[in-house]
Amino acid sequence: MNNPQSPSAAPVTEQDIGNLAPQLANYRSYWLGWGAESTRDDSVTWTRSGIAHPRLNAVLRVQDSDPESTLAAATEHFAGVPWLWELGDDTDPAIEKHLQERGIRQVGTTPVMALGLGRFALGDIPADLTIEPVSPNGDLGAWVDGYAASMGVSATARESAIEAEGLRPSDGSLERFIGIIDGRIVGTAELLVSDGVAGIYLVATDAAFRGRGIATALTGWALNVAQEKGLRVATLQASTLGQPVYERMGFTVISHLRSFKV
């Protein structure tokens, strides 16, 4: 892969990188794609996969909605699965205030990070690592197995995760990548092109292979694909483990998601 830069292309500015709205729209688009059981995207945005994982059943945004009725509706809708409120700066602050007043605790924050792709150059890839795309019609079982342990998807949830993956778009907007060493999948990464930005998701490395630059290589590969598609800004939500990796690649924190758990 190379890193073509058109001499006529305007440089990516700090304003471009800090433009949060399309990045949160990309985030919502990605997680709505997990809504195998149901989705909603109006004054309240939520996604329910039915998989026993709180991150895969979540309220993503609330706007212009009565906080008490929203709380009641969400509580009823997510009955039977673990779930979260995962809210960004596009949510009406009244709902977060209401949750806190009702004793629903904030359990964490997740950095929203962004990178100007005009600044990005694909670095060295570990010599023993091969990176390959996963066809939408490929082995989604192997894909799920590649990230399940890192992402907390249990063995009992495996088939449901495969089914949900099979329902995701096959129009080319979503691309999956795997890292392979000695025939074994040791890492994953995913690129969603949506709302004019490149969203990076499901960056995971087998615990036995961490510290070897695999996550960096897979993230970089996805970023390079995005750059070749003409995207100018990349966005992701970083775990505690991943944030230092992304900072070394040039990502900066521009906002945070706030997680609340009933």
CSV table of C-alpha atoms in Angstrom, one decimal:
chain,number,residue,atom,x,y,z
A,1,MET,CA,0.0,0.0,0.0
A,2,ASN,CA,1.0,3.6,-0.5
A,3,ASN,CA,-0.1,6.9,0.8
A,4,PRO,CA,-1.1,9.1,-2.2
A,5,GLN,CA,-1.7,12.7,-1.5
A,6,SER,CA,-3.1,14.9,-4.2
A,7,PRO,CA,-1.1,18.1,-4.5
A,8,SER,CA,-4.3,20.0,-5.0
A,9,ALA,CA,-6.0,18.6,-1.9
A,10,ALA,CA,-6.5,21.1,0.9
A,11,PRO,CA,-4.6,20.2,4.0
A,12,VAL,CA,-6.5,18.7,6.9
A,13,THR,CA,-7.0,21.4,9.5
A,14,GLU,CA,-7.5,21.3,13.3
A,15,GLN,CA,-11.1,22.3,12.6
A,16,ASP,CA,-11.6,19.3,10.4
A,17,ILE,CA,-10.2,17.0,13.1
A,18,GLY,CA,-12.2,18.6,15.8
A,19,ASN,CA,-15.5,18.4,13.9
A,20,LEU,CA,-17.3,16.1,16.3
A,21,ALA,CA,-20.8,15.8,14.6
A,22,PRO,CA,-19.8,13.5,11.7
A,23,GLN,CA,-17.7,11.4,14.0
A,24,LEU,CA,-20.5,10.8,16.4
A,25,ALA,CA,-22.8,10.1,13.4
A,26,ASN,CA,-20.3,7.4,12.2
A,27,TYR,CA,-20.3,6.0,15.8
A,28,ARG,CA,-24.1,5.8,15.8
A,29,SER,CA,-24.1,4.2,12.3
A,30,TYR,CA,-21.7,1.5,13.4
A,31,TRP,CA,-23.5,0.5,16.6
A,32,LEU,CA,-26.9,0.7,15.0
A,33,GLY,CA,-25.5,-2.0,12.6
A,34,TRP,CA,-25.4,-4.3,15.6
A,35,GLY,CA,-29.2,-4.0,16.2
A,36,ALA,CA,-30.1,-7.5,15.1
A,37,GLU,CA,-33.2,-7.4,17.3
A,38,SER,CA,-34.2,-3.8,17.0
A,39,THR,CA,-33.0,-0.2,16.4
A,40,ARG,CA,-34.5,3.2,16.9
A,41,ASP,CA,-33.0,6.5,15.5
A,42,ASP,CA,-35.2,9.6,16.1
A,43,SER,CA,-35.4,11.6,19.3
A,44,VAL,CA,-33.9,8.6,21.0
A,45,THR,CA,-31.3,6.4,19.3
A,46,TRP,CA,-30.7,2.9,20.6
A,47,THR,CA,-29.6,-0.5,19.4
A,48,ARG,CA,-30.4,-3.9,20.7
A,49,SER,CA,-28.5,-6.9,19.5
A,50,GLY,CA,-29.9,-9.4,22.0
A,51,ILE,CA,-26.4,-10.6,22.8
A,52,ALA,CA,-25.5,-10.8,26.4
A,53,HIS,CA,-23.0,-8.0,26.3
A,54,PRO,CA,-23.8,-4.5,27.6
A,55,ARG,CA,-21.9,-2.7,24.9
A,56,LEU,CA,-24.1,-4.4,22.2
A,57,ASN,CA,-27.4,-3.1,23.7
A,58,ALA,CA,-27.2,0.6,24.3
A,59,VAL,CA,-28.9,4.0,24.2
A,60,LEU,CA,-26.6,6.0,22.0
A,61,ARG,CA,-28.2,9.5,21.9
A,62,VAL,CA,-31.2,11.4,23.3
A,63,GLN,CA,-32.5,14.7,21.9
A,64,ASP,CA,-35.7,16.6,22.6
A,65,SER,CA,-37.2,13.8,24.6
A,66,ASP,CA,-38.8,13.8,28.1
A,67,PRO,CA,-36.2,12.3,30.4
A,68,GLU,CA,-38.6,10.3,32.6
A,69,SER,CA,-40.5,8.8,29.6
A,70,THR,CA,-37.2,8.0,27.9
A,71,LEU,CA,-35.9,6.2,31.0
A,72,ALA,CA,-39.1,4.2,31.3
A,73,ALA,CA,-39.1,3.3,27.6
A,74,ALA,CA,-35.5,2.2,27.6
A,75,THR,CA,-35.9,0.2,30.7
A,76,GLU,CA,-38.8,-1.7,29.2
A,77,HIS,CA,-37.1,-2.1,25.8
A,78,PHE,CA,-33.8,-3.6,27.1
A,79,ALA,CA,-35.4,-5.9,29.6
A,80,GLY,CA,-33.7,-9.3,29.5
A,81,VAL,CA,-30.3,-8.1,28.3
A,82,PRO,CA,-27.4,-6.2,29.9
A,83,TRP,CA,-27.4,-2.6,28.5
A,84,LEU,CA,-25.8,0.8,28.9
A,85,TRP,CA,-26.5,4.4,28.2
A,86,GLU,CA,-23.4,5.4,26.1
A,87,LEU,CA,-23.9,9.1,25.5
A,88,GLY,CA,-21.9,11.8,23.7
A,89,ASP,CA,-21.9,15.5,23.4
A,90,ASP,CA,-24.9,15.3,20.9
A,91,THR,CA,-27.1,14.2,23.8
A,92,ASP,CA,-29.4,16.6,25.7
A,93,PRO,CA,-27.7,17.2,29.1
A,94,ALA,CA,-31.1,16.9,30.8
A,95,ILE,CA,-31.1,13.1,30.4
A,96,GLU,CA,-27.8,12.7,32.1
A,97,LYS,CA,-28.9,14.9,34.9
A,98,HIS,CA,-32.1,12.9,35.2
A,99,LEU,CA,-30.2,9.6,35.3
A,100,GLN,CA,-28.0,10.8,38.1
A,101,GLU,CA,-30.9,12.1,40.0
A,102,ARG,CA,-32.5,8.7,39.7
A,103,GLY,CA,-29.4,7.0,41.2
A,104,ILE,CA,-28.2,5.6,37.9
A,105,ARG,CA,-24.4,5.8,38.2
A,106,GLN,CA,-21.9,6.8,35.6
A,107,VAL,CA,-19.6,3.8,35.2
A,108,GLY,CA,-17.0,5.2,32.9
A,109,THR,CA,-15.9,7.5,30.0
A,110,THR,CA,-14.5,6.6,26.6
A,111,PRO,CA,-12.3,9.0,24.7
A,112,VAL,CA,-13.4,9.9,21.2
A,113,MET,CA,-10.2,10.3,19.2
A,114,ALA,CA,-9.5,11.7,15.7
A,115,LEU,CA,-6.7,11.8,13.2
A,116,GLY,CA,-6.1,13.9,10.1
A,117,LEU,CA,-5.3,11.3,7.4
A,118,GLY,CA,-3.2,13.8,5.5
A,119,ARG,CA,-0.7,13.4,8.4
A,120,PHE,CA,-0.7,9.6,8.4
A,121,ALA,CA,1.9,7.3,6.9
A,122,LEU,CA,1.7,3.5,7.1
A,123,GLY,CA,4.5,2.3,9.4
A,124,ASP,CA,6.4,-1.0,9.4
A,125,ILE,CA,4.4,-4.2,9.7
A,126,PRO,CA,5.8,-7.0,11.8
A,127,ALA,CA,7.7,-9.4,9.5
A,128,ASP,CA,5.7,-12.5,10.5
A,129,LEU,CA,2.3,-10.7,10.3
A,130,THR,CA,0.1,-11.0,7.2
A,131,ILE,CA,-2.9,-8.7,6.9
A,132,GLU,CA,-5.9,-9.8,4.9
A,133,PRO,CA,-9.4,-8.5,4.2
A,134,VAL,CA,-12.4,-10.6,5.2
A,135,SER,CA,-15.0,-11.0,2.5
A,136,PRO,CA,-18.6,-10.1,3.6
A,137,ASN,CA,-19.4,-13.7,2.5
A,138,GLY,CA,-16.3,-15.1,4.2
A,139,ASP,CA,-15.9,-17.0,7.4
A,140,LEU,CA,-17.6,-14.8,9.9
A,141,GLY,CA,-17.1,-17.4,12.6
A,142,ALA,CA,-13.4,-17.1,12.3
A,143,TRP,CA,-13.7,-13.3,12.3
A,144,VAL,CA,-15.8,-13.4,15.5
A,145,ASP,CA,-13.3,-15.9,17.1
A,146,GLY,CA,-10.5,-13.4,16.3
A,147,TYR,CA,-11.9,-10.7,18.6
A,148,ALA,CA,-14.3,-12.6,21.0
A,149,ALA,CA,-11.8,-13.0,23.9
A,150,SER,CA,-10.5,-9.4,23.7
A,151,MET,CA,-14.0,-7.9,23.4
A,152,GLY,CA,-15.7,-10.1,26.0
A,153,VAL,CA,-18.0,-12.0,23.7
A,154,SER,CA,-18.6,-15.3,25.5
A,155,ALA,CA,-18.7,-18.7,23.9
A,156,THR,CA,-22.4,-18.9,24.5
A,157,ALA,CA,-22.9,-15.6,22.6
A,158,ARG,CA,-20.7,-16.7,19.6
A,159,GLU,CA,-23.5,-17.9,17.3
A,160,SER,CA,-25.5,-14.7,18.0
A,161,ALA,CA,-22.5,-12.6,17.2
A,162,ILE,CA,-22.0,-14.4,14.0
A,163,GLU,CA,-25.6,-13.9,13.1
A,164,ALA,CA,-25.4,-10.2,13.9
A,165,GLU,CA,-22.2,-9.8,11.8
A,166,GLY,CA,-24.0,-11.4,8.9
A,167,LEU,CA,-26.7,-8.7,9.0
A,168,ARG,CA,-24.2,-5.9,8.7
A,169,PRO,CA,-24.0,-3.9,5.4
A,170,SER,CA,-22.3,-5.6,2.4
A,171,ASP,CA,-22.2,-2.5,0.2
A,172,GLY,CA,-18.5,-1.9,0.8
A,173,SER,CA,-18.9,0.7,3.4
A,174,LEU,CA,-17.7,-1.7,6.1
A,175,GLU,CA,-14.4,-3.6,5.7
A,176,ARG,CA,-12.9,-6.1,8.0
A,177,PHE,CA,-9.2,-7.0,8.3
A,178,ILE,CA,-7.5,-9.8,10.1
A,179,GLY,CA,-3.8,-10.2,11.1
A,180,ILE,CA,-2.4,-13.8,10.7
A,181,ILE,CA,0.7,-15.3,12.2
A,182,ASP,CA,1.5,-19.0,11.3
A,183,GLY,CA,-2.0,-19.5,10.1
A,184,ARG,CA,-3.6,-18.2,13.3
A,185,ILE,CA,-5.8,-15.1,13.5
A,186,VAL,CA,-4.1,-12.9,16.1
A,187,GLY,CA,-5.8,-9.6,15.5
A,188,THR,CA,-8.7,-7.8,13.9
A,189,ALA,CA,-9.7,-4.3,12.8
A,190,GLU,CA,-12.7,-2.8,11.0
A,191,LEU,CA,-13.3,0.3,8.9
A,192,LEU,CA,-16.6,1.9,8.5
A,193,VAL,CA,-16.9,4.7,5.9
A,194,SER,CA,-19.9,6.8,6.9
A,195,ASP,CA,-20.9,10.4,7.3
A,196,GLY,CA,-17.7,11.5,5.4
A,197,VAL,CA,-15.2,10.1,7.9
A,198,ALA,CA,-13.4,6.8,8.5
A,199,GLY,CA,-14.5,5.0,11.7
A,200,ILE,CA,-12.1,2.4,13.1
A,201,TYR,CA,-13.7,-0.4,15.2
A,202,LEU,CA,-13.0,-3.8,16.7
A,203,VAL,CA,-9.3,-3.4,17.0
A,204,ALA,CA,-8.3,-6.5,19.0
A,205,THR,CA,-5.2,-8.5,19.6
A,206,ASP,CA,-4.9,-12.1,20.9
A,207,ALA,CA,-3.5,-11.7,24.5
A,208,ALA,CA,-0.6,-14.0,23.7
A,209,PHE,CA,0.6,-11.7,20.9
A,210,ARG,CA,0.3,-8.3,22.5
A,211,GLY,CA,3.2,-5.9,22.6
A,212,ARG,CA,4.4,-6.8,19.1
A,213,GLY,CA,2.8,-4.0,17.1
A,214,ILE,CA,-0.1,-6.0,15.8
A,215,ALA,CA,-2.9,-3.5,16.8
A,216,THR,CA,-0.8,-0.7,15.4
A,217,ALA,CA,-0.3,-2.5,12.1
A,218,LEU,CA,-4.0,-3.4,11.7
A,219,THR,CA,-5.2,0.1,12.6
A,220,GLY,CA,-2.6,1.6,10.2
A,221,TRP,CA,-3.7,-0.8,7.5
A,222,ALA,CA,-7.4,0.3,7.9
A,223,LEU,CA,-6.3,4.0,7.9
A,224,ASN,CA,-4.3,3.5,4.8
A,225,VAL,CA,-7.4,2.0,3.0
A,226,ALA,CA,-9.4,5.0,4.2
A,227,GLN,CA,-6.8,7.4,2.9
A,228,GLU,CA,-6.8,5.7,-0.5
A,229,LYS,CA,-10.6,6.1,-0.6
A,230,GLY,CA,-10.1,9.8,-0.2
A,231,LEU,CA,-11.2,10.1,3.4
A,232,ARG,CA,-9.6,13.0,5.3
A,233,VAL,CA,-10.4,12.3,9.0
A,234,ALA,CA,-10.5,9.1,11.0
A,235,THR,CA,-12.3,8.6,14.3
A,236,LEU,CA,-12.4,5.9,16.9
A,237,GLN,CA,-13.4,5.3,20.6
A,238,ALA,CA,-10.4,4.2,22.6
A,239,SER,CA,-10.2,1.7,25.4
A,240,THR,CA,-7.7,2.3,28.2
A,241,LEU,CA,-5.4,-0.2,26.7
A,242,GLY,CA,-5.7,1.2,23.2
A,243,GLN,CA,-5.4,4.9,23.9
A,244,PRO,CA,-1.6,5.0,24.2
A,245,VAL,CA,-1.3,3.1,20.9
A,246,TYR,CA,-3.5,5.6,19.1
A,247,GLU,CA,-1.8,8.6,20.6
A,248,ARG,CA,1.6,7.3,19.3
A,249,MET,CA,-0.1,7.1,15.8
A,250,GLY,CA,-1.1,10.7,16.0
A,251,PHE,CA,-4.7,10.5,17.2
A,252,THR,CA,-5.9,13.2,19.7
A,253,VAL,CA,-8.8,13.2,22.1
A,254,ILE,CA,-11.5,15.5,21.0
A,255,SER,CA,-14.4,14.4,23.3
A,256,HIS,CA,-15.7,11.6,25.5
A,257,LEU,CA,-18.6,9.2,25.6
A,258,ARG,CA,-20.1,8.8,29.1
A,259,SER,CA,-21.4,5.4,30.2
A,260,PHE,CA,-24.3,4.9,32.6
A,261,LYS,CA,-25.5,1.6,33.9
A,262,VAL,CA,-28.8,0.8,35.5
